[in-house]
Tab-separated table of C-alpha atoms in Angstrom:
chain	number	residue	atom	x	y	z
A	270	MET	CA	30.508	-8.352	4.367
A	271	ILE	CA	26.992	-7.080	5.227
A	272	LYS	CA	26.836	-3.235	5.040
A	273	GLY	CA	23.240	-2.929	6.274
A	274	LEU	CA	19.610	-3.587	5.474
A	275	SER	CA	18.538	-2.136	2.076
A	276	ILE	CA	15.059	-3.487	1.479
A	277	ALA	CA	12.398	-4.508	4.102
A	278	ASN	CA	9.128	-6.203	3.229
A	279	VAL	CA	5.593	-5.217	4.393
A	280	TRP	CA	2.738	-7.461	3.381
A	281	VAL	CA	-0.259	-5.432	2.048
A	282	LEU	CA	-3.654	-6.463	0.704
A	283	ASP	CA	-3.805	-4.209	-2.344
A	284	HIS	CA	-0.887	-2.509	-4.125
A	285	ASP	CA	-2.789	0.609	-5.311
A	286	ARG	CA	-4.370	1.247	-1.908
A	287	ALA	CA	-1.072	0.672	-0.118
A	288	LYS	CA	0.779	2.986	-2.515
A	289	GLU	CA	-1.775	5.743	-1.845
A	290	PHE	CA	-1.454	5.158	1.951
A	291	TYR	CA	2.251	5.164	2.163
A	292	THR	CA	2.693	8.110	-0.247
A	293	GLY	CA	-0.438	10.226	0.335
A	294	LYS	CA	-0.847	9.695	4.045
A	295	LEU	CA	2.629	8.870	5.369
A	296	GLY	CA	4.540	11.040	2.903
A	297	LEU	CA	6.932	8.455	1.675
A	298	GLU	CA	8.087	8.493	-1.967
A	299	VAL	CA	7.717	5.737	-4.559
A	300	ARG	CA	11.139	4.278	-5.489
A	301	THR	CA	10.032	1.501	-7.884
A	302	ASP	CA	6.746	0.470	-9.384
A	303	MET	CA	7.156	-2.118	-12.095
A	304	THR	CA	5.907	-5.544	-13.172
A	305	MET	CA	8.438	-8.331	-13.462
A	306	GLY	CA	7.946	-10.093	-16.782
A	307	ASP	CA	4.685	-10.875	-18.634
A	308	GLY	CA	1.950	-11.260	-16.072
A	309	GLY	CA	4.585	-11.210	-13.359
A	310	MET	CA	4.775	-9.977	-9.927
A	311	ARG	CA	4.396	-6.232	-9.144
A	312	TRP	CA	7.469	-4.732	-7.453
A	313	LEU	CA	6.491	-1.706	-5.586
A	314	THR	CA	8.888	0.051	-3.139
A	315	VAL	CA	8.601	3.213	-1.146
A	316	GLY	CA	10.967	5.076	1.173
A	317	ALA	CA	11.567	8.212	3.200
A	318	LYS	CA	13.157	11.062	1.305
A	319	ASP	CA	15.850	11.429	3.812
A	320	GLN	CA	16.746	7.738	3.811
A	321	PRO	CA	17.742	6.792	0.337
A	322	ASP	CA	19.479	3.607	1.321
A	323	LEU	CA	16.375	1.846	2.700
A	324	GLU	CA	13.266	0.805	0.717
A	325	ILE	CA	10.028	-0.806	1.863
A	326	THR	CA	8.583	-3.389	-0.507
A	327	LEU	CA	4.766	-3.359	-0.456
A	328	MET	CA	4.178	-6.976	-1.313
A	329	VAL	CA	0.771	-8.637	-1.761
A	330	PRO	CA	0.935	-12.200	-0.457
A	331	ASP	CA	0.331	-14.137	-3.706
A	332	ALA	CA	2.153	-16.380	-6.216
A	333	PRO	CA	4.953	-16.544	-7.093
A	334	ALA	CA	6.141	-15.395	-3.658
A	335	LEU	CA	3.920	-17.801	-1.835
A	336	ASP	CA	1.876	-20.989	-2.360
A	337	PRO	CA	-1.921	-20.406	-2.418
A	338	GLU	CA	-2.484	-21.836	1.139
A	339	SER	CA	0.267	-19.708	2.760
A	340	ALA	CA	-0.937	-16.573	0.791
A	341	GLU	CA	-4.445	-17.021	2.096
A	342	ALA	CA	-3.323	-17.537	5.681
A	343	LEU	CA	-0.999	-14.470	5.448
A	344	LYS	CA	-3.810	-12.255	3.977
A	345	LYS	CA	-6.044	-13.325	6.952
A	346	LEU	CA	-3.371	-12.426	9.503
A	347	VAL	CA	-2.625	-8.973	7.788
A	348	ALA	CA	-6.338	-8.136	7.630
A	349	LYS	CA	-6.874	-9.218	11.256
A	350	GLY	CA	-4.282	-6.591	12.281
A	351	VAL	CA	-1.993	-8.912	14.260
A	352	LEU	CA	1.241	-8.207	12.356
A	353	GLY	CA	3.595	-5.457	13.576
A	354	ALA	CA	5.671	-4.278	10.641
A	355	GLY	CA	8.236	-1.938	12.250
A	356	VAL	CA	8.973	1.403	13.713
A	357	PHE	CA	8.897	4.761	11.976
A	358	GLY	CA	11.022	7.465	13.676
A	359	THR	CA	10.299	11.111	13.990
A	360	ASP	CA	11.903	14.108	15.697
A	361	ASP	CA	8.600	15.855	16.518
A	362	ILE	CA	6.059	13.219	17.395
A	363	HIS	CA	3.313	15.484	18.645
A	364	ALA	CA	3.221	17.680	15.555
A	365	ASP	CA	3.690	14.717	13.247
A	366	TYR	CA	0.997	12.823	14.986
A	367	GLN	CA	-1.439	15.589	14.340
A	368	THR	CA	-0.488	15.899	10.762
A	369	LEU	CA	-0.791	12.171	10.127
A	370	LYS	CA	-4.112	11.995	12.021
A	371	ALA	CA	-5.446	14.869	9.856
A	372	ARG	CA	-4.468	12.936	6.736
A	373	GLY	CA	-6.611	10.008	7.896
A	374	VAL	CA	-4.079	7.725	9.468
A	375	GLU	CA	-5.759	5.499	12.094
A	376	PHE	CA	-3.916	5.590	15.360
A	377	VAL	CA	-4.704	2.906	17.943
A	378	GLN	CA	-2.596	4.589	20.555
A	379	GLU	CA	-1.948	8.339	21.076
A	380	PRO	CA	1.636	9.456	21.877
A	381	GLN	CA	2.770	8.005	25.208
A	382	GLU	CA	5.938	8.305	27.192
A	383	ARG	CA	8.053	5.126	27.314
A	384	PRO	CA	11.496	4.499	28.759
A	385	TYR	CA	13.019	4.736	25.200
A	386	GLY	CA	10.999	7.845	24.121
A	387	THR	CA	7.541	8.900	23.071
A	388	GLU	CA	5.537	6.352	21.076
A	389	ALA	CA	2.228	6.217	19.163
A	390	ILE	CA	0.848	3.222	17.345
A	391	PHE	CA	-0.936	3.347	13.985
A	392	ARG	CA	-2.346	0.916	11.419
A	393	ASP	CA	-1.822	1.007	7.698
A	394	ASP	CA	-4.660	0.511	5.206
A	395	SER	CA	-4.156	-3.261	5.237
A	396	GLY	CA	-4.168	-3.638	9.028
A	397	ASN	CA	-0.436	-3.890	9.803
A	398	TRP	CA	0.486	-1.832	12.890
A	399	PHE	CA	3.608	0.355	13.311
A	400	SER	CA	5.272	2.058	16.185
A	401	PHE	CA	5.710	5.799	15.554
A	402	THR	CA	8.536	6.880	17.916
A	403	GLN	CA	10.544	9.900	18.931
A	404	ARG	CA	13.522	8.423	20.702
A	405	ARG	CA	14.538	9.863	23.984
A	406	GLU	CA	17.701	12.029	23.779
A	407	ASN	CA	20.648	10.640	25.693
A	408	LEU	CA	19.042	7.290	26.050
A	409	ASP	CA	21.204	5.045	28.281
A	410	LEU	CA	21.255	1.725	26.333
A	411	GLY	CA	23.092	0.042	29.192
A	412	LYS	CA	20.393	0.915	31.793
A	413	ASP	CA	17.911	-1.793	32.988
A	414	TRP	CA	14.648	-0.468	31.652
A	415	SER	CA	12.512	-3.418	32.857
A	416	CYS	CA	9.259	-2.412	34.457
């Protein structure tokens, strides 16, 4: 039976740049950095120190994962900044927002109140955007939050 998600993929344009961004700017740790076989694919994963059961694979869209036409199309979409890659959680969004901004993280939205909590939006070095969210305490998941 499924026990949960263990690895999630984020498409990036350059492994080394992404590794620096996710570790140096976001503060994640490298879990795996290896090449699979001779001239094979680089397998680079990172994760939050306090969440050992989940890794993020930083994957360049290339062979053998994708055919050349699909890889090129995906690279363009990533670079264009139209792909949302997920949500990073925090328990102090205002302080962490200032820390990440000081480290050079590009925010496209400052922290704003939402029905589910306080959210900011940032982009990684490839163009992917992420929600950065501090969930509201005692959030009523049964409530109609439509605006």
